mmCIF file of C-alpha atoms in Angstrom:
data_model
loop_
_atom_site.group_PDB
_atom_site.id
_atom_site.type_symbol
_atom_site.label_atom_id
_atom_site.label_comp_id
_atom_site.label_asym_id
_atom_site.label_seq_id
_atom_site.Cartn_x
_atom_site.Cartn_y
_atom_site.Cartn_z
ATOM 1 C CA LEU R 5 -7.754 38.498 -4.603
ATOM 2 C CA GLY R 6 -9.405 41.700 -5.021
ATOM 3 C CA ALA R 7 -7.304 43.107 -1.428
ATOM 4 C CA ALA R 8 -3.925 41.763 -2.739
ATOM 5 C CA LYS R 9 -1.573 43.151 -4.599
ATOM 6 C CA PRO R 10 0.517 40.961 -7.708
ATOM 7 C CA ASN R 11 3.138 40.666 -5.935
ATOM 8 C CA GLU R 12 1.363 38.496 -2.910
ATOM 9 C CA ILE R 13 -0.670 36.203 -5.488
ATOM 10 C CA TYR R 14 1.180 32.786 -5.606
ATOM 11 C CA PHE R 15 0.174 29.633 -7.973
ATOM 12 C CA THR R 16 1.084 26.106 -6.410
ATOM 13 C CA GLY R 17 0.837 22.975 -8.066
ATOM 14 C CA GLY R 18 -1.859 21.841 -5.380
ATOM 15 C CA GLY R 19 -2.812 21.804 -1.881
ATOM 16 C CA SER R 20 0.806 20.111 -0.036
ATOM 17 C CA GLU R 21 2.687 22.858 -1.816
ATOM 18 C CA SER R 22 0.884 25.380 -0.606
ATOM 19 C CA ASP R 23 0.770 24.353 3.167
ATOM 20 C CA ASN R 24 4.154 23.673 2.979
ATOM 21 C CA TRP R 25 4.484 27.109 1.616
ATOM 22 C CA ALA R 26 2.740 28.359 4.628
ATOM 23 C CA LEU R 27 4.432 26.540 7.222
ATOM 24 C CA LYS R 28 8.461 27.649 5.765
ATOM 25 C CA ALA R 29 7.040 31.129 6.408
ATOM 26 C CA ALA R 30 5.774 31.212 9.463
ATOM 27 C CA ALA R 31 8.856 29.484 10.196
ATOM 28 C CA GLU R 32 10.708 32.286 9.166
ATOM 29 C CA ALA R 33 8.368 34.777 10.612
ATOM 30 C CA PHE R 34 8.624 32.784 14.088
ATOM 31 C CA LYS R 35 12.654 32.129 13.946
ATOM 32 C CA SER R 36 13.282 34.186 17.435
ATOM 33 C CA LYS R 37 11.047 31.899 19.338
ATOM 34 C CA GLY R 38 12.726 29.082 18.533
ATOM 35 C CA ASN R 39 14.092 26.404 15.567
ATOM 36 C CA HIS R 40 11.217 24.411 14.874
ATOM 37 C CA ILE R 41 7.663 23.414 14.013
ATOM 38 C CA ILE R 42 5.356 22.092 16.287
ATOM 39 C CA THR R 43 2.405 20.119 14.816
ATOM 40 C CA THR R 44 0.375 17.527 16.550
ATOM 41 C CA LYS R 45 -0.951 14.313 14.330
ATOM 42 C CA ILE R 46 -4.096 12.013 15.130
ATOM 43 C CA GLU R 47 -2.671 10.125 17.527
ATOM 44 C CA HIS R 48 -1.906 13.026 19.719
ATOM 45 C CA HIS R 49 -5.506 13.916 19.492
ATOM 46 C CA ALA R 50 -6.777 10.291 20.124
ATOM 47 C CA MET R 51 -4.521 10.407 23.538
ATOM 48 C CA MET R 52 -6.145 14.007 24.276
ATOM 49 C CA PHE R 53 -9.264 12.592 24.634
ATOM 50 C CA ALA R 54 -8.347 8.892 26.379
ATOM 51 C CA PHE R 55 -6.493 10.725 29.152
ATOM 52 C CA LEU R 56 -9.167 13.093 30.102
ATOM 53 C CA ALA R 57 -11.532 9.296 29.933
ATOM 54 C CA LYS R 58 -9.307 7.597 31.582
ATOM 55 C CA ARG R 59 -9.002 10.435 34.556
ATOM 56 C CA ALA R 60 -12.142 11.245 34.469
ATOM 57 C CA ILE R 61 -13.702 7.752 35.752
ATOM 58 C CA GLU R 62 -11.380 6.402 37.394
ATOM 59 C CA ILE R 63 -11.947 9.401 39.586
ATOM 60 C CA CYS R 64 -16.035 9.413 39.051
ATOM 61 C CA GLY R 65 -16.906 6.307 37.692
ATOM 62 C CA GLU R 66 -20.487 6.294 36.444
ATOM 63 C CA GLU R 67 -20.612 10.229 36.820
ATOM 64 C CA GLY R 68 -16.991 10.526 35.218
ATOM 65 C CA LYS R 69 -18.630 8.109 31.819
ATOM 66 C CA GLN R 70 -21.457 10.515 31.440
ATOM 67 C CA ALA R 71 -19.671 13.397 32.043
ATOM 68 C CA ILE R 72 -17.150 12.057 29.154
ATOM 69 C CA LEU R 73 -19.778 11.629 26.748
ATOM 70 C CA ASP R 74 -21.465 14.439 26.859
ATOM 71 C CA GLY R 75 -19.222 16.522 27.071
ATOM 72 C CA MET R 76 -18.191 14.542 23.477
ATOM 73 C CA THR R 77 -21.850 15.539 21.933
ATOM 74 C CA VAL R 78 -21.185 18.484 23.134
ATOM 75 C CA TYR R 79 -17.559 18.637 21.179
ATOM 76 C CA GLY R 80 -19.315 16.958 17.961
ATOM 77 C CA LYS R 81 -22.351 19.537 18.222
ATOM 78 C CA GLU R 82 -19.624 22.398 18.531
ATOM 79 C CA ARG R 83 -17.962 20.978 14.919
ATOM 80 C CA GLY R 84 -20.970 20.506 13.212
ATOM 81 C CA ALA R 85 -21.868 24.080 13.493
ATOM 82 C CA ARG R 86 -18.759 25.216 12.551
ATOM 83 C CA MET R 87 -19.332 23.307 9.365
ATOM 84 C CA ALA R 88 -22.666 24.312 8.823
ATOM 85 C CA ALA R 89 -21.940 27.904 9.413
ATOM 86 C CA ARG R 90 -19.701 27.389 6.657
ATOM 87 C CA ALA R 91 -21.506 25.888 4.389
ATOM 88 C CA ILE R 92 -24.440 28.657 4.507
ATOM 89 C CA ALA R 93 -21.740 31.348 4.226
ATOM 90 C CA HIS R 94 -20.855 29.750 0.426
ATOM 91 C CA GLY R 95 -24.389 29.983 -0.058
ATOM 92 C CA ASP R 96 -25.177 26.049 0.130
ATOM 93 C CA PRO R 97 -27.707 24.368 2.088
ATOM 94 C CA LEU R 98 -27.329 22.847 5.068
ATOM 95 C CA ASN R 99 -27.491 18.246 3.701
ATOM 96 C CA THR R 100 -26.417 15.265 3.403
ATOM 97 C CA MET R 101 -24.518 16.286 0.458
ATOM 98 C CA THR R 102 -23.220 19.025 2.365
ATOM 99 C CA ASN R 103 -22.525 17.609 5.226
ATOM 100 C CA GLN R 104 -19.845 15.517 2.671
ATOM 101 C CA ALA R 105 -18.463 18.474 1.553
ATOM 102 C CA TYR R 106 -17.586 20.770 4.435
ATOM 103 C CA GLY R 107 -15.828 17.963 6.266
ATOM 104 C CA GLU R 108 -12.200 19.737 8.553
ATOM 105 C CA TRP R 109 -10.519 16.421 8.803
ATOM 106 C CA LYS R 110 -7.900 14.696 7.511
ATOM 107 C CA PRO R 111 -5.829 11.992 7.399
ATOM 108 C CA ASP R 112 -1.934 12.677 8.328
ATOM 109 C CA TYR R 113 -0.659 10.699 5.541
ATOM 110 C CA PRO R 114 -2.420 8.913 2.392
ATOM 111 C CA GLY R 115 -3.877 5.275 3.104
ATOM 112 C CA GLN R 116 -3.224 6.124 7.383
ATOM 113 C CA MET R 117 -7.375 5.728 6.842
ATOM 114 C CA GLU R 118 -9.327 3.370 4.892
ATOM 115 C CA PHE R 119 -13.073 4.477 4.277
ATOM 116 C CA GLY R 120 -15.801 4.295 2.085
ATOM 117 C CA GLN R 121 -19.001 4.244 1.210
ATOM 118 C CA LEU R 122 -21.164 0.908 1.231
ATOM 119 C CA CYS R 123 -23.990 2.202 -0.613
ATOM 120 C CA THR R 124 -25.939 6.090 -1.977
ATOM 121 C CA GLU R 125 -29.482 4.934 -2.013
ATOM 122 C CA PRO R 126 -32.063 4.575 -0.407
ATOM 123 C CA THR R 127 -29.337 6.214 2.362
ATOM 124 C CA LEU R 128 -26.326 7.225 2.160
ATOM 125 C CA GLN R 129 -24.041 4.258 4.274
ATOM 126 C CA THR R 130 -20.157 4.350 5.146
ATOM 127 C CA TYR R 131 -18.025 2.739 6.328
ATOM 128 C CA ILE R 132 -14.283 2.571 7.975
ATOM 129 C CA SER R 133 -12.089 -0.147 8.283
ATOM 130 C CA LYS R 134 -8.880 1.288 9.320
ATOM 131 C CA CYS R 135 -9.180 3.701 11.882
ATOM 132 C CA ALA R 136 -5.590 6.043 13.298
ATOM 133 C CA TRP R 137 -7.423 6.553 16.405
ATOM 134 C CA CYS R 138 -8.077 3.154 17.061
ATOM 135 C CA GLU R 139 -3.947 2.099 16.186
ATOM 136 C CA ALA R 140 -3.483 4.874 18.572
ATOM 137 C CA TRP R 141 -5.049 3.619 21.657
ATOM 138 C CA GLN R 142 -3.857 -0.279 20.528
ATOM 139 C CA LYS R 143 -0.678 1.443 20.695
ATOM 140 C CA HIS R 144 -0.756 3.118 24.142
ATOM 141 C CA HIS R 145 -2.845 0.187 25.678
ATOM 142 C CA ILE R 146 -5.401 2.589 26.343
ATOM 143 C CA THR R 147 -8.915 1.213 24.255
ATOM 144 C CA GLU R 148 -10.644 0.730 27.401
ATOM 145 C CA TYR R 149 -10.680 4.539 27.897
ATOM 146 C CA GLY R 150 -10.319 5.791 23.907
ATOM 147 C CA LYS R 151 -13.431 4.102 23.107
ATOM 148 C CA TYR R 152 -15.952 5.911 24.567
ATOM 149 C CA TYR R 153 -15.031 8.721 21.780
ATOM 150 C CA CYS R 154 -16.850 6.330 19.134
ATOM 151 C CA VAL R 155 -20.017 6.124 21.010
ATOM 152 C CA ASN R 156 -21.834 9.322 19.482
ATOM 153 C CA VAL R 157 -19.213 11.561 18.177
ATOM 154 C CA ASP R 158 -20.283 11.268 14.819
ATOM 155 C CA ASN R 159 -24.097 11.891 14.860
ATOM 156 C CA ALA R 160 -23.018 14.778 17.460
ATOM 157 C CA VAL R 161 -20.845 16.333 14.399
ATOM 158 C CA TYR R 162 -24.325 15.201 12.137
ATOM 159 C CA GLN R 163 -26.519 17.095 14.092
ATOM 160 C CA GLY R 164 -24.967 20.104 14.943
ATOM 161 C CA PHE R 165 -24.625 20.452 11.196
ATOM 162 C CA ARG R 166 -28.197 19.844 11.135
ATOM 163 C CA SER R 167 -30.067 19.689 14.113
ATOM 164 C CA GLU R 168 -32.713 17.063 12.422
ATOM 165 C CA PHE R 169 -30.293 14.968 10.611
ATOM 166 C CA THR R 170 -29.430 11.597 12.667
ATOM 167 C CA CYS R 171 -26.508 9.089 11.756
ATOM 168 C CA THR R 172 -27.171 5.384 13.304
ATOM 169 C CA PRO R 173 -23.994 3.035 13.454
ATOM 170 C CA ILE R 174 -24.987 0.158 11.933
ATOM 171 C CA SER R 175 -22.024 -2.091 13.065
ATOM 172 C CA THR R 176 -20.147 -2.581 16.154
ATOM 173 C CA SER R 177 -16.928 0.070 16.147
ATOM 174 C CA MET R 178 -14.044 -1.151 16.270
ATOM 175 C CA SER R 179 -12.916 0.565 19.312
ATOM 176 C CA TRP R 180 -15.847 -1.420 20.983
ATOM 177 C CA GLY R 181 -14.571 -5.165 19.243
ATOM 178 C CA GLY R 182 -15.652 -4.761 15.749
ATOM 179 C CA ASP R 183 -14.067 -5.326 12.274
ATOM 180 C CA CYS R 184 -15.394 -2.401 10.857
ATOM 181 C CA CYS R 185 -17.881 0.741 11.343
ATOM 182 C CA LYS R 186 -20.291 1.317 9.514
ATOM 183 C CA PHE R 187 -22.955 3.982 8.986
ATOM 184 C CA ASP R 188 -26.343 5.110 8.134
ATOM 185 C CA TRP R 189 -26.839 8.902 7.555
ATOM 186 C CA GLY R 190 -30.541 8.528 6.576
ATOM 187 C CA HIS R 191 -30.748 10.655 3.659
ATOM 188 C CA PRO R 192 -30.019 9.356 0.106
ATOM 189 C CA LEU R 193 -27.007 10.760 -2.439
ATOM 190 C CA SER R 194 -28.516 10.956 -5.804
ATOM 191 C CA ALA R 195 -26.168 10.894 -8.803
ATOM 192 C CA GLU R 196 -26.661 14.104 -8.954
ATOM 193 C CA ASP R 197 -25.746 14.801 -5.228
ATOM 194 C CA ILE R 198 -22.746 12.353 -5.972
ATOM 195 C CA GLU R 199 -20.801 14.951 -9.491
ATOM 196 C CA ALA R 200 -22.202 17.766 -6.935
ATOM 197 C CA LEU R 201 -19.733 16.233 -3.932
ATOM 198 C CA ALA R 202 -17.361 15.728 -5.918
ATOM 199 C CA THR R 203 -17.705 19.055 -7.663
ATOM 200 C CA LYS R 204 -17.528 21.102 -4.588
ATOM 201 C CA LYS R 205 -15.188 18.976 -2.374
ATOM 202 C CA GLN R 206 -12.525 19.968 -5.954
ATOM 203 C CA GLU R 207 -13.366 23.707 -5.070
ATOM 204 C CA LEU R 208 -13.010 23.867 -1.548
ATOM 205 C CA GLY R 209 -9.784 21.745 -1.755
ATOM 206 C CA THR R 210 -7.943 22.328 1.714
ATOM 207 C CA SER R 211 -9.811 25.839 2.595
ATOM 208 C CA CYS R 212 -12.324 24.453 5.342
ATOM 209 C CA MET R 213 -9.359 21.928 7.247
ATOM 210 C CA LYS R 214 -7.830 22.315 10.563
ATOM 211 C CA ASP R 215 -4.539 20.933 11.644
ATOM 212 C CA PHE R 216 -4.334 18.874 14.930
ATOM 213 C CA ASN R 217 -2.888 21.369 16.814
ATOM 214 C CA PHE R 218 -6.993 22.740 16.069
ATOM 215 C CA HIS R 219 -8.456 20.043 16.761
ATOM 216 C CA THR R 220 -6.658 18.729 20.266
ATOM 217 C CA ALA R 221 -6.993 22.568 21.533
ATOM 218 C CA HIS R 222 -10.333 21.928 21.019
ATOM 219 C CA LEU R 223 -11.262 18.332 22.140
ATOM 220 C CA MET R 224 -8.919 20.077 25.089
ATOM 221 C CA HIS R 225 -10.726 22.937 26.057
ATOM 222 C CA THR R 226 -15.126 21.589 25.290
ATOM 223 C CA LEU R 227 -13.980 18.128 27.545
ATOM 224 C CA THR R 228 -12.310 20.489 30.358
ATOM 225 C CA ARG R 229 -15.475 23.219 30.225
ATOM 226 C CA VAL R 230 -18.116 20.100 30.815
ATOM 227 C CA LEU R 231 -16.017 17.746 33.058
ATOM 228 C CA ILE R 232 -15.250 20.757 35.429
ATOM 229 C CA LYS R 233 -18.991 21.870 35.081
ATOM 230 C CA GLN R 234 -21.228 19.087 36.330
ATOM 231 C CA LEU R 235 -18.252 17.273 37.999
ATOM 232 C CA GLY R 236 -16.372 19.958 39.880
ATOM 233 C CA ALA R 237 -13.840 20.064 41.702
ATOM 234 C CA ALA R 238 -13.366 16.231 40.894
ATOM 235 C CA GLY R 239 -13.524 17.036 36.759
ATOM 236 C CA GLU R 240 -10.378 19.701 37.707
ATOM 237 C CA LYS R 241 -8.664 17.110 39.612
ATOM 238 C CA ALA R 242 -8.928 14.659 36.446
ATOM 239 C CA VAL R 243 -8.209 17.451 33.619
ATOM 240 C CA THR R 244 -4.690 18.659 35.216
ATOM 241 C CA LEU R 245 -3.931 14.843 35.772
ATOM 242 C CA ALA R 246 -4.816 13.765 32.277
ATOM 243 C CA LEU R 247 -2.844 16.925 30.409
ATOM 244 C CA ALA R 248 0.130 15.929 33.449
ATOM 245 C CA GLU R 249 0.175 12.285 31.586
ATOM 246 C CA TYR R 250 0.271 13.965 28.161
ATOM 247 C CA VAL R 251 2.675 16.039 28.378
ATOM 248 C CA ASP R 252 4.785 12.646 30.339
ATOM 249 C CA THR R 253 3.107 10.538 27.019
ATOM 250 C CA PHE R 254 4.299 13.198 24.254
ATOM 251 C CA GLY R 255 6.077 16.288 25.628
ATOM 252 C CA GLN R 256 5.137 19.962 27.370
ATOM 253 C CA GLU R 257 5.858 21.720 23.879
ATOM 254 C CA TYR R 258 2.554 19.451 22.516
ATOM 255 C CA LEU R 259 1.023 20.828 25.213
ATOM 256 C CA ASP R 260 2.297 24.282 25.109
ATOM 257 C CA VAL R 261 1.158 24.267 21.256
ATOM 258 C CA LEU R 262 -2.426 24.200 21.954
ATOM 259 C CA ASP R 263 -2.592 27.489 24.031
ATOM 260 C CA THR R 264 -1.565 29.479 20.657
ATOM 261 C CA ILE R 265 -5.432 28.168 18.681
ATOM 262 C CA SER R 266 -7.265 31.167 19.244
ATOM 263 C CA LEU R 267 -10.611 30.422 21.786
ATOM 264 C CA ASP R 268 -12.561 32.388 19.088
ATOM 265 C CA GLU R 269 -10.886 30.341 15.759
ATOM 266 C CA ILE R 270 -12.431 27.461 18.337
ATOM 267 C CA TYR R 271 -15.479 28.940 19.004
ATOM 268 C CA PRO R 272 -16.933 31.743 15.884
ATOM 269 C CA PHE R 273 -20.422 32.237 17.521
ATOM 270 C CA GLU R 274 -21.907 31.265 20.640
ATOM 271 C CA MET R 275 -22.165 27.779 21.149
#
């Protein structure tokens, strides 16, 4: 705020109003390039992964499956590293409470996801009972490939945040036929931690959140890098076919918008 002029500061009623103002301002600034805004959703993110997994496995079998799983571990750790960098920049320690506070995404709309805490002691345990990723894969009849997203992503994000942490699944995930996804985060949240978490979330608001243009672009770039590194020309073919399928499903504009996301923003430091 110190560098802003008085007429550049606006107070809004909440995050949604601020988001709407930002979108309208962006639309006005770039109206010469088009008359509508392309924003991806969780469905696009889910299907980007599923198409890449499908093609890698179809072309390379078990080797392709392993490359996809390795790519998701890299992707998750990159997300966790960004979260950790933000926590450190705010002067916060890297613990389970701050890991819960510095998340980078939120549902597209209320009710899209259902999740919460099972218990906070002796360790934090959480659940997901409604998942937008699972619903997207079911809608497009591609759960057999989409399910590989769920194998290690939560643990990878946690370990990217702090390397010695482990997030352990304690149920069969919904994408693999379970009724509910449950996780044990290995550390407790005390009553003081719970109060501090609520305060920290209120303080941060949506400042750490990234839209799904960002997340889908990140997923695409990281998995492309890993598939090509591990599978060579076959990985390149898998990526080309997957992106073509993504365009056939959603339209070219939903792929083009991913190229507007800066790689410096996705990878703010050397991963």
